């Protein structure tokens, strides 16, 4: 009799030990997995001080991506006066993967600031993290692309994106999917060519190159022009870093940038929870079965004795 | 690039001047007009009135940097480039690549880690930054078509002119 008891006790002990060990491994597993980006990924450095608001980038994007004709010509600057719901400026839509907005900054010499806006191609994209059908992919070239064939149109990525970039094909009744800039991956980036907007820009507002080189270039440009730029490269560290980065001569929050995002990738906020899921699914059943066996030991024994007697 | 074939009298004249009189002749003004057309596609070539601009700029170095042998205007350039060190060519395209982000040029940048001018603008960027920068600062003409009229290709590209979208119809008025 005693022997069996001991065996059960040992069993319980083993299960507990295994559970502890498993929790230990899981803790290290979720602590790791920080991704610092593909080493040779490309990026774009946008110098806001150079943009003159000609909208050529918008036209180039429209042509390259085969998007529908615009509501107004691309050389029509009246779009800068348009105001959307809640006083918002223009946003990316299913028909326009990039838009330029005008910001009148008080006290700035040289007129308003124009800011081109498109997907920033995060190093650790929140859209990718949030997508439950795994439609998104961060390519080694730096682009965040997506597979519209698997997209179910749930729009979770639109909520997840810290920059409010993905747009939705509301116009499609049969197959509404998410639409956004893919850094011209299919037609240009994967062949080593710059996105269409970069090449089309007359002012060379955008510099295309290896992300690591662009970071150096950005800081060099700040240093070489004392007093001109804000000493910060927006996107170098924001939300874990983005492939598109920005230089500005006015505080970033004055020209539509969210400066409250922090430097943690969005995935970090859910990593702990997601790391727990496999632990819960594998360890908890074993652990609680063990507890159950231990707790019911006396009763089982009693029954056994009763049966005997 | 249809404009690439357009050879320009002004450029030839400038080259001739260069070969004949190193920079004594150029100090007097250089060519009178230069047609800037190597990148012309969406817009027609620019008939650049060189003589007019030499008077306005004050110094050749304002646009030609150190290449004519004048001391550069930018103190950052003056750290290395001094006066009396003219370059082999004064043409913009000799230093500013037309295909700034092409694989060939990017490979050249990557192959030489010692290279200093890694952020040098391409030809289109150099033209527009230099011309428009000055035009805006001095109140000169600054609309796209003030310098170069749009071509038909341009109209198609910008969805304007005869390619303009039909007027907005429907209940939603902006």
Tab-separated table of C-alpha atoms in Angstrom:
chain	number	residue	atom	x	y	z
A	1	UNK	CA	0.000	0.000	0.000
A	2	UNK	CA	2.640	2.412	1.067
A	3	UNK	CA	4.580	1.717	-2.091
A	4	UNK	CA	1.720	2.820	-4.323
A	5	UNK	CA	1.311	5.987	-2.307
A	6	UNK	CA	4.930	6.815	-2.783
A	7	UNK	CA	4.696	6.193	-6.475
A	8	UNK	CA	1.772	8.583	-6.771
A	9	UNK	CA	3.665	11.123	-4.698
A	10	UNK	CA	6.681	10.860	-6.967
A	11	UNK	CA	4.490	11.188	-10.015
A	12	UNK	CA	3.013	14.374	-8.635
A	13	UNK	CA	6.478	15.678	-7.806
A	14	UNK	CA	7.691	14.983	-11.329
A	15	UNK	CA	4.748	16.745	-12.878
A	16	UNK	CA	5.369	19.787	-10.679
A	17	UNK	CA	9.074	19.818	-11.541
A	18	UNK	CA	8.333	19.560	-15.215
A	19	UNK	CA	5.885	22.418	-14.901
A	20	UNK	CA	8.477	24.585	-13.176
A	21	UNK	CA	11.092	23.741	-15.788
A	22	UNK	CA	8.662	24.490	-18.581
A	23	UNK	CA	7.780	27.863	-17.076
A	24	UNK	CA	11.490	28.649	-16.826
A	25	UNK	CA	12.127	27.929	-20.507
A	26	UNK	CA	9.070	29.845	-21.539
A	27	UNK	CA	10.232	32.879	-19.607
A	28	UNK	CA	13.520	32.990	-21.510
A	29	UNK	CA	11.781	32.292	-24.797
A	30	UNK	CA	9.468	35.261	-24.507
A	31	UNK	CA	12.285	37.489	-23.266
A	32	UNK	CA	14.253	36.776	-26.436
A	33	UNK	CA	12.986	37.249	-29.956
A	34	UNK	CA	13.715	40.955	-30.225
A	35	UNK	CA	14.205	41.653	-33.914
A	36	UNK	CA	16.556	44.430	-34.898
A	37	UNK	CA	15.710	44.379	-38.560
A	38	UNK	CA	17.285	42.711	-41.554
A	39	UNK	CA	20.912	43.902	-41.772
A	40	UNK	CA	20.842	44.896	-45.446
A	41	UNK	CA	17.320	46.209	-45.602
A	42	UNK	CA	16.725	49.339	-47.612
A	43	UNK	CA	15.012	52.489	-46.455
A	44	UNK	CA	14.143	56.034	-47.374
A	45	UNK	CA	15.246	59.198	-45.653
A	46	UNK	CA	12.730	62.012	-46.113
A	47	UNK	CA	13.971	65.571	-45.667
A	48	UNK	CA	10.867	67.644	-44.988
A	49	UNK	CA	12.791	70.886	-45.456
A	50	UNK	CA	13.147	70.135	-49.159
A	51	UNK	CA	9.535	69.328	-50.039
A	52	UNK	CA	7.726	72.024	-52.050
A	53	UNK	CA	4.359	70.280	-52.198
A	54	UNK	CA	4.244	69.585	-55.938
A	55	UNK	CA	2.531	66.188	-55.452
A	56	UNK	CA	4.639	64.484	-58.101
A	57	UNK	CA	5.170	61.586	-55.681
A	58	UNK	CA	1.412	61.084	-55.525
A	59	UNK	CA	1.189	60.961	-59.323
A	60	UNK	CA	4.123	58.547	-59.526
A	61	UNK	CA	2.536	56.245	-56.941
A	62	UNK	CA	-0.779	56.299	-58.779
A	63	UNK	CA	0.885	55.307	-62.033
A	64	UNK	CA	3.248	52.692	-60.615
A	65	UNK	CA	0.575	50.946	-58.576
A	66	UNK	CA	-2.048	51.173	-61.317
A	67	UNK	CA	-4.466	53.005	-59.029
A	68	UNK	CA	-7.742	54.519	-60.244
A	69	UNK	CA	-7.780	58.058	-61.617
A	70	UNK	CA	-7.747	60.734	-58.898
A	71	UNK	CA	-10.686	63.013	-58.108
A	72	UNK	CA	-8.567	66.053	-58.883
A	73	UNK	CA	-5.448	66.437	-61.056
A	74	UNK	CA	-2.165	65.772	-59.278
A	75	UNK	CA	-0.950	69.300	-59.977
A	76	UNK	CA	-3.996	70.761	-58.228
A	77	UNK	CA	-2.808	72.226	-54.932
A	78	UNK	CA	-6.331	72.982	-53.683
A	79	UNK	CA	-6.264	69.538	-52.048
A	80	UNK	CA	-4.102	71.033	-49.314
A	81	UNK	CA	-7.096	73.064	-48.162
A	82	UNK	CA	-9.311	70.006	-47.830
A	83	UNK	CA	-10.362	69.149	-44.316
A	84	UNK	CA	-11.613	65.722	-43.351
A	85	UNK	CA	-13.834	64.561	-40.497
A	86	UNK	CA	-12.694	66.008	-37.180
A	87	UNK	CA	-10.433	68.603	-38.806
A	88	UNK	CA	-8.054	65.947	-40.098
A	89	UNK	CA	-5.820	66.412	-43.096
A	90	UNK	CA	-5.872	64.058	-46.056
A	91	UNK	CA	-5.131	60.420	-45.340
A	92	UNK	CA	-4.019	57.433	-47.339
A	93	UNK	CA	-6.929	55.679	-49.049
A	94	UNK	CA	-7.507	52.659	-51.255
A	95	UNK	CA	-6.945	55.016	-54.210
A	96	UNK	CA	-3.889	56.814	-52.846
A	97	UNK	CA	-1.126	55.000	-50.995
A	98	UNK	CA	0.694	58.252	-50.378
A	99	UNK	CA	-0.540	61.792	-49.779
A	100	UNK	CA	1.169	65.136	-49.227
A	101	UNK	CA	-0.236	67.517	-46.634
A	102	UNK	CA	0.550	71.139	-45.919
A	103	UNK	CA	1.296	72.408	-42.411
A	104	UNK	CA	1.389	76.102	-41.648
A	105	UNK	CA	3.917	76.399	-38.855
A	106	UNK	CA	3.913	79.723	-37.083
A	107	UNK	CA	7.144	81.654	-37.223
A	108	UNK	CA	8.788	79.400	-39.800
A	109	UNK	CA	10.795	81.197	-42.429
A	110	UNK	CA	10.278	79.936	-45.939
A	111	UNK	CA	6.571	79.202	-45.752
A	112	UNK	CA	4.615	76.083	-44.876
A	113	UNK	CA	6.017	72.586	-44.387
A	114	UNK	CA	4.840	69.882	-46.760
A	115	UNK	CA	4.848	66.350	-45.496
A	116	UNK	CA	4.591	63.241	-47.598
A	117	UNK	CA	2.883	60.430	-45.826
A	118	UNK	CA	2.756	56.699	-46.600
A	119	UNK	CA	3.484	53.379	-44.885
A	120	UNK	CA	6.631	53.734	-42.797
A	121	UNK	CA	7.525	50.055	-43.185
A	122	UNK	CA	8.242	49.286	-39.525
A	123	UNK	CA	11.048	46.961	-38.510
A	124	UNK	CA	8.536	45.101	-36.344
A	125	UNK	CA	5.198	45.965	-37.906
A	126	UNK	CA	2.111	46.084	-35.725
A	127	UNK	CA	-0.062	45.225	-38.721
A	128	UNK	CA	1.891	42.004	-39.150
A	129	UNK	CA	1.597	41.172	-35.469
A	130	UNK	CA	-2.122	41.787	-35.441
A	131	UNK	CA	-2.978	39.873	-38.613
A	132	UNK	CA	-4.510	36.519	-37.724
A	133	UNK	CA	-4.354	35.118	-41.269
A	134	UNK	CA	-0.669	36.021	-41.564
A	135	UNK	CA	-1.221	38.141	-44.675
A	136	UNK	CA	1.647	40.499	-43.858
A	137	UNK	CA	5.351	39.965	-44.364
A	138	UNK	CA	8.426	42.079	-43.655
A	139	UNK	CA	10.780	41.331	-46.527
A	140	UNK	CA	14.581	41.292	-46.123
A	141	UNK	CA	14.637	44.298	-48.512
A	142	UNK	CA	12.711	46.280	-45.910
A	143	UNK	CA	9.189	46.443	-47.329
A	144	UNK	CA	6.099	45.453	-45.395
A	145	UNK	CA	4.005	43.668	-47.972
A	146	UNK	CA	0.755	41.761	-47.740
A	147	UNK	CA	-1.058	39.035	-49.578
A	148	UNK	CA	-4.491	40.329	-50.594
A	149	UNK	CA	-5.529	36.774	-51.486
A	150	UNK	CA	-5.540	35.673	-47.850
A	151	UNK	CA	-6.750	38.990	-46.406
A	152	UNK	CA	-10.235	38.488	-45.009
A	153	UNK	CA	-10.850	42.180	-44.589
A	154	UNK	CA	-11.088	42.147	-40.797
A	155	UNK	CA	-9.329	45.536	-40.531
A	156	UNK	CA	-7.460	44.635	-37.341
A	157	UNK	CA	-4.258	45.953	-38.927
A	158	UNK	CA	-5.922	49.324	-39.448
A	159	UNK	CA	-6.529	49.494	-35.710
A	160	UNK	CA	-3.064	48.153	-34.869
A	161	UNK	CA	-1.035	50.507	-37.073
A	162	UNK	CA	0.421	53.315	-34.948
A	163	UNK	CA	0.529	55.564	-38.032
A	164	UNK	CA	-3.029	54.867	-39.263
A	165	UNK	CA	-1.720	53.799	-42.668
A	166	UNK	CA	-3.613	50.770	-44.005
A	167	UNK	CA	-6.694	51.825	-45.942
A	168	UNK	CA	-9.689	49.709	-46.801
A	169	UNK	CA	-11.325	48.963	-50.116
A	170	UNK	CA	-14.729	50.131	-48.945
A	171	UNK	CA	-15.733	50.502	-52.592
A	172	UNK	CA	-15.567	46.752	-53.162
A	173	UNK	CA	-18.743	44.953	-52.175
A	174	UNK	CA	-17.496	41.474	-53.044
A	175	UNK	CA	-13.870	41.415	-51.972
A	176	UNK	CA	-12.969	44.284	-49.677
A	177	UNK	CA	-9.332	44.046	-48.636
A	178	UNK	CA	-6.789	46.252	-46.974
A	179	UNK	CA	-4.680	48.515	-49.226
A	180	UNK	CA	-1.405	50.240	-48.494
A	181	UNK	CA	2.020	51.253	-49.790
A	182	UNK	CA	4.296	48.258	-50.371
A	183	UNK	CA	7.404	50.358	-51.119
A	184	UNK	CA	6.939	49.296	-54.778
A	185	UNK	CA	8.192	45.870	-53.732
A	186	UNK	CA	6.827	43.840	-56.661
A	187	UNK	CA	7.903	46.162	-59.435
A	188	UNK	CA	10.991	47.889	-58.074
A	189	UNK	CA	12.362	47.190	-54.599
A	190	UNK	CA	12.978	43.485	-55.102
A	191	UNK	CA	15.043	44.377	-58.176
A	192	UNK	CA	17.104	46.858	-56.168
A	193	UNK	CA	15.349	49.913	-57.551
A	194	UNK	CA	13.948	52.783	-55.476
A	195	UNK	CA	10.199	53.268	-55.010
A	196	UNK	CA	8.521	55.280	-57.795
A	197	UNK	CA	7.881	58.298	-55.556
A	198	UNK	CA	11.566	58.562	-54.650
A	199	UNK	CA	12.646	58.528	-58.272
A	200	UNK	CA	9.954	60.960	-59.420
A	201	UNK	CA	10.529	63.635	-56.784
A	202	UNK	CA	12.059	66.707	-58.457
A	203	UNK	CA	13.484	68.052	-55.220
A	204	UNK	CA	15.076	64.763	-54.161
A	205	UNK	CA	13.288	65.101	-50.853
A	206	UNK	CA	13.782	61.369	-50.416
A	207	UNK	CA	17.068	59.492	-50.315
A	208	UNK	CA	16.956	55.780	-50.997
A	209	UNK	CA	19.627	53.530	-49.565
A	210	UNK	CA	20.554	50.965	-46.964
A	211	UNK	CA	18.752	51.820	-43.739
A	212	UNK	CA	21.960	51.720	-41.712
A	213	UNK	CA	23.623	54.157	-44.166
A	214	UNK	CA	20.611	56.472	-44.102
A	215	UNK	CA	20.804	56.742	-40.322
A	216	UNK	CA	24.416	57.876	-40.665
A	217	UNK	CA	23.532	60.224	-43.513
A	218	UNK	CA	20.685	61.743	-41.526
A	219	UNK	CA	22.879	62.492	-38.535
A	220	UNK	CA	25.622	63.836	-40.782
A	221	UNK	CA	23.148	66.189	-42.426
A	222	UNK	CA	22.010	67.438	-39.027
A	223	UNK	CA	25.622	68.004	-38.037
A	224	UNK	CA	26.640	69.683	-41.298
A	225	UNK	CA	23.821	72.234	-41.033
A	226	UNK	CA	24.043	73.569	-37.481
A	227	UNK	CA	20.788	75.013	-36.230
A	228	UNK	CA	18.811	73.929	-39.260
A	229	UNK	CA	17.325	70.604	-38.233
A	230	UNK	CA	15.671	69.237	-35.129
A	231	UNK	CA	18.327	66.884	-33.720
A	232	UNK	CA	16.273	63.776	-34.245
A	233	UNK	CA	15.675	61.262	-36.978
A	234	UNK	CA	12.021	60.333	-36.735
A	235	UNK	CA	11.733	56.612	-37.333
A	236	UNK	CA	15.237	55.672	-36.225
A	237	UNK	CA	13.875	54.387	-32.939
A	238	UNK	CA	10.107	55.030	-32.957
A	239	UNK	CA	8.086	51.847	-32.432
A	240	UNK	CA	11.282	49.819	-32.770
A	241	UNK	CA	12.433	51.682	-35.893
A	242	UNK	CA	10.945	52.175	-39.349
A	243	UNK	CA	12.408	51.847	-42.827
A	244	UNK	CA	11.196	55.339	-43.682
A	245	UNK	CA	12.798	58.061	-41.586
A	246	UNK	CA	12.360	61.815	-41.454
A	247	UNK	CA	14.384	64.982	-40.968
A	248	UNK	CA	12.622	68.211	-40.039
A	249	UNK	CA	13.435	71.814	-39.189
A	250	UNK	CA	10.305	72.190	-37.051
A	251	UNK	CA	9.259	70.021	-34.086
A	252	UNK	CA	7.834	66.789	-35.488
A	253	UNK	CA	4.563	67.058	-33.556
A	254	UNK	CA	3.815	70.313	-35.405
A	255	UNK	CA	3.772	68.573	-38.770
A	256	UNK	CA	1.540	65.627	-38.039
A	257	UNK	CA	3.966	63.171	-36.443
A	258	UNK	CA	2.988	61.304	-33.304
A	259	UNK	CA	5.876	61.855	-30.911
A	260	UNK	CA	4.249	59.916	-28.088
A	261	UNK	CA	4.630	56.445	-29.595
A	262	UNK	CA	7.769	55.471	-27.705
A	263	UNK	CA	10.564	53.268	-28.909
A	264	UNK	CA	9.065	49.876	-28.156
A	265	UNK	CA	7.742	47.884	-31.085
A	266	UNK	CA	4.002	47.380	-30.733
A	267	UNK	CA	4.592	43.616	-30.457
A	268	UNK	CA	6.366	44.161	-27.128
A	269	UNK	CA	3.093	45.125	-25.536
A	270	UNK	CA	1.560	41.768	-26.388
A	271	UNK	CA	4.649	39.558	-26.398
A	272	UNK	CA	4.354	38.644	-22.703
A	273	UNK	CA	0.771	37.633	-23.138
A	274	UNK	CA	1.400	35.724	-26.364
A	275	UNK	CA	4.415	34.015	-24.774
A	276	UNK	CA	2.133	32.732	-22.043
A	277	UNK	CA	-0.348	31.069	-24.373
A	278	UNK	CA	1.721	27.947	-25.212
A	279	UNK	CA	2.686	27.566	-21.551
A	280	UNK	CA	-0.928	27.668	-20.488
A	281	UNK	CA	-1.950	25.205	-23.164
A	282	UNK	CA	0.789	22.632	-22.462
A	283	UNK	CA	1.670	22.906	-18.796
A	284	UNK	CA	-1.633	23.681	-17.184
A	285	UNK	CA	-3.366	20.424	-18.179
A	286	UNK	CA	-0.518	18.318	-16.767
A	287	UNK	CA	-0.188	20.434	-13.641
A	288	UNK	CA	-3.852	20.431	-12.793
A	289	UNK	CA	-4.213	16.741	-13.544
A	290	UNK	CA	-1.449	16.224	-10.983
A	291	UNK	CA	-3.232	18.417	-8.446
A	292	UNK	CA	-6.453	16.595	-9.135
A	293	UNK	CA	-4.810	13.224	-8.569
A	294	UNK	CA	-3.205	14.398	-5.336
A	295	UNK	CA	-6.384	16.002	-4.046
A	296	UNK	CA	-8.469	12.938	-4.751
A	297	UNK	CA	-5.911	10.516	-3.378
A	298	UNK	CA	-7.552	10.160	0.048
A	299	UNK	CA	-10.982	9.693	-1.401
A	300	UNK	CA	-9.764	7.069	-3.847
A	301	UNK	CA	-8.023	5.283	-1.030
A	302	UNK	CA	-11.144	5.401	1.114
A	303	UNK	CA	-13.196	3.945	-1.705
A	304	UNK	CA	-10.634	1.250	-2.270
A	305	UNK	CA	-10.715	0.356	1.426
A	306	UNK	CA	-14.486	0.418	1.469
A	307	UNK	CA	-14.541	-1.936	-1.491
A	308	UNK	CA	-12.150	-4.194	0.356
A	309	UNK	CA	-14.189	-4.083	3.493
B	1	UNK	CA	14.623	60.061	-72.506
B	2	UNK	CA	13.859	61.927	-75.701
B	3	UNK	CA	15.636	65.055	-74.475
B	4	UNK	CA	18.953	63.308	-74.102
B	5	UNK	CA	19.535	63.543	-77.827
B	6	UNK	CA	18.980	67.274	-77.852
B	7	UNK	CA	22.473	68.618	-78.114
B	8	UNK	CA	22.860	72.111	-76.983
B	9	UNK	CA	24.756	74.955	-78.526
B	10	UNK	CA	25.322	76.559	-75.174
B	11	UNK	CA	27.011	73.519	-73.705
B	12	UNK	CA	29.258	73.236	-76.733
B	13	UNK	CA	30.089	76.894	-76.427
B	14	UNK	CA	30.893	76.414	-72.784
B	15	UNK	CA	33.137	73.460	-73.557
B	16	UNK	CA	34.921	75.476	-76.229
B	17	UNK	CA	35.427	78.345	-73.842
B	18	UNK	CA	36.788	76.012	-71.235
B	19	UNK	CA	39.321	74.459	-73.533
B	20	UNK	CA	40.478	77.818	-74.894
B	21	UNK	CA	40.665	79.982	-71.829
B	22	UNK	CA	40.771	78.099	-68.538
B	23	UNK	CA	38.765	80.496	-66.455
B	24	UNK	CA	39.624	83.974	-67.511
B	25	UNK	CA	36.932	83.789	-70.214
B	26	UNK	CA	34.355	82.224	-67.929
B	27	UNK	CA	34.725	84.891	-65.331
B	28	UNK	CA	33.322	87.176	-67.980
B	29	UNK	CA	30.074	85.193	-67.989
B	30	UNK	CA	30.257	81.792	-69.690
B	31	UNK	CA	27.637	80.759	-72.239
B	32	UNK	CA	24.612	82.958	-72.869
B	33	UNK	CA	21.925	80.263	-72.898
B	34	UNK	CA	21.991	76.591	-71.990
B	35	UNK	CA	19.154	74.240	-72.775
B	36	UNK	CA	18.691	71.913	-69.828
B	37	UNK	CA	17.008	68.932	-71.369
B	38	UNK	CA	18.781	65.664	-70.604
B	39	UNK	CA	16.067	64.674	-68.104
B	40	UNK	CA	13.175	66.087	-70.088
B	41	UNK	CA	10.186	63.765	-70.196
B	42	UNK	CA	7.168	65.077	-68.300
B	43	UNK	CA	8.278	68.644	-68.862
B	44	UNK	CA	9.919	70.351	-71.850
B	45	UNK	CA	13.605	71.310	-71.643
B	46	UNK	CA	14.464	74.509	-69.791
B	47	UNK	CA	15.917	77.293	-71.935
B	48	UNK	CA	18.240	78.500	-69.203
B	49	UNK	CA	19.346	82.104	-69.569
B	50	UNK	CA	22.859	81.685	-68.241
B	51	UNK	CA	23.944	85.261	-68.931
B	52	UNK	CA	21.031	86.651	-66.883
B	53	UNK	CA	21.772	84.359	-63.957
B	54	UNK	CA	25.489	85.087	-63.801
B	55	UNK	CA	24.556	88.688	-63.127
B	56	UNK	CA	22.084	87.738	-60.421
B	57	UNK	CA	24.170	85.123	-58.643
B	58	UNK	CA	27.132	87.358	-57.950
B	59	UNK	CA	29.525	84.439	-57.812
B	60	UNK	CA	29.906	81.484	-60.173
B	61	UNK	CA	30.530	79.337	-57.101
B	62	UNK	CA	26.899	79.927	-56.076
B	63	UNK	CA	25.893	77.263	-58.590
B	64	UNK	CA	29.157	75.759	-59.807
B	65	UNK	CA	30.617	75.202	-56.330
B	66	UNK	CA	34.425	74.842	-56.527
B	67	UNK	CA	34.570	73.601	-60.119
B	68	UNK	CA	35.517	76.947	-61.704
B	69	UNK	CA	38.368	77.529	-59.333
B	70	UNK	CA	36.593	80.055	-57.152
B	71	UNK	CA	36.539	79.517	-53.411
B	72	UNK	CA	33.318	77.687	-52.495
B	73	UNK	CA	30.497	79.657	-50.854
B	74	UNK	CA	29.560	76.917	-48.379
B	75	UNK	CA	32.016	76.867	-45.444
B	76	UNK	CA	31.504	73.135	-45.188
B	77	UNK	CA	32.921	72.726	-48.738
B	78	UNK	CA	35.714	75.172	-48.022
B	79	UNK	CA	37.144	72.726	-45.504
B	80	UNK	CA	38.631	70.807	-48.439
B	81	UNK	CA	38.084	72.804	-51.629
B	82	UNK	CA	40.139	75.946	-52.012
B	83	UNK	CA	40.389	78.634	-54.654
B	84	UNK	CA	42.365	78.055	-57.851
B	85	UNK	CA	41.561	74.365	-58.024
B	86	UNK	CA	39.232	74.158	-61.025
B	87	UNK	CA	37.657	70.815	-61.885
B	88	UNK	CA	37.866	69.093	-65.262
B	89	UNK	CA	34.247	69.889	-66.017
B	90	UNK	CA	31.761	72.469	-64.849
B	91	UNK	CA	28.673	70.675	-66.176
B	92	UNK	CA	26.163	69.729	-63.444
B	93	UNK	CA	25.770	66.196	-64.809
B	94	UNK	CA	29.474	65.421	-64.454
B	95	UNK	CA	29.139	65.217	-60.675
B	96	UNK	CA	25.409	64.866	-60.100
B	97	UNK	CA	24.327	61.467	-61.445
B	98	UNK	CA	21.132	61.290	-63.494
B	99	UNK	CA	20.349	57.893	-61.933
B	100	UNK	CA	21.019	58.806	-58.335
B	101	UNK	CA	19.328	55.739	-56.880
B	102	UNK	CA	20.136	53.298	-59.651
B	103	UNK	CA	21.861	50.060	-58.669
B	104	UNK	CA	25.056	51.144	-60.429
B	105	UNK	CA	25.495	54.364	-58.480
B	106	UNK	CA	24.449	52.782	-55.171
B	107	UNK	CA	27.036	50.043	-55.740
B	108	UNK	CA	29.674	52.706	-56.381
B	109	UNK	CA	28.791	54.365	-53.097
B	110	UNK	CA	28.912	51.059	-51.261
B	111	UNK	CA	32.242	50.068	-52.833
B	112	UNK	CA	34.062	53.077	-51.445
B	113	UNK	CA	33.639	53.512	-47.700
B	114	UNK	CA	36.061	56.473	-47.777
B	115	UNK	CA	33.838	58.432	-50.114
B	116	UNK	CA	32.868	61.767	-48.596
B	117	UNK	CA	30.092	62.986	-50.904
B	118	UNK	CA	27.672	60.161	-50.172
B	119	UNK	CA	24.662	62.437	-49.797
B	120	UNK	CA	25.248	64.393	-52.993
B	121	UNK	CA	21.967	64.977	-54.842
B	122	UNK	CA	21.334	63.502	-58.255
B	123	UNK	CA	20.993	65.691	-61.354
B	124	UNK	CA	17.260	66.321	-61.033
B	125	UNK	CA	17.596	67.054	-57.322
B	126	UNK	CA	20.568	69.351	-57.886
B	127	UNK	CA	18.722	71.364	-60.560
B	128	UNK	CA	15.557	71.805	-58.552
B	129	UNK	CA	17.160	72.370	-55.165
B	130	UNK	CA	19.520	74.952	-56.603
B	131	UNK	CA	17.129	76.729	-58.989
B	132	UNK	CA	13.968	76.588	-56.922
B	133	UNK	CA	15.838	77.216	-53.676
B	134	UNK	CA	17.098	80.525	-55.043
B	135	UNK	CA	13.861	81.385	-56.850
B	136	UNK	CA	11.860	80.955	-53.672
B	137	UNK	CA	14.345	82.868	-51.563
B	138	UNK	CA	14.594	85.754	-54.037
B	139	UNK	CA	10.932	85.788	-55.054
B	140	UNK	CA	11.542	84.462	-58.557
B	141	UNK	CA	9.048	82.353	-60.474
B	142	UNK	CA	8.482	79.103	-58.573
B	143	UNK	CA	5.656	77.238	-60.299
B	144	UNK	CA	6.601	74.090	-62.228
B	145	UNK	CA	5.458	75.499	-65.549
B	146	UNK	CA	7.102	78.864	-64.986
B	147	UNK	CA	10.372	77.245	-66.055
B	148	UNK	CA	9.293	74.251	-68.127
B	149	UNK	CA	5.924	73.696	-69.798
B	150	UNK	CA	4.353	70.302	-69.239
B	151	UNK	CA	4.523	67.826	-72.097
B	152	UNK	CA	1.650	65.602	-73.137
B	153	UNK	CA	3.296	62.769	-71.242
B	154	UNK	CA	3.297	65.047	-68.238
B	155	UNK	CA	-0.403	65.793	-68.618
B	156	UNK	CA	-1.156	62.078	-68.656
B	157	UNK	CA	1.099	61.518	-65.642
B	158	UNK	CA	-0.462	64.298	-63.563
B	159	UNK	CA	-4.005	63.563	-64.817
B	160	UNK	CA	-4.344	67.146	-65.906
B	161	UNK	CA	-5.067	69.162	-69.075
B	162	UNK	CA	-6.840	66.918	-71.486
B	163	UNK	CA	-6.332	63.975	-69.121
B	164	UNK	CA	-8.022	65.768	-66.214
B	165	UNK	CA	-10.600	63.725	-64.302
B	166	UNK	CA	-14.254	64.419	-65.065
B	167	UNK	CA	-15.823	66.913	-62.631
B	168	UNK	CA	-16.932	65.300	-59.399
B	169	UNK	CA	-20.550	64.158	-59.532
B	170	UNK	CA	-22.829	62.871	-56.811
B	171	UNK	CA	-24.398	63.931	-53.553
B	172	UNK	CA	-21.188	64.479	-51.620
B	173	UNK	CA	-20.113	68.046	-52.196
B	174	UNK	CA	-16.869	69.090	-50.679
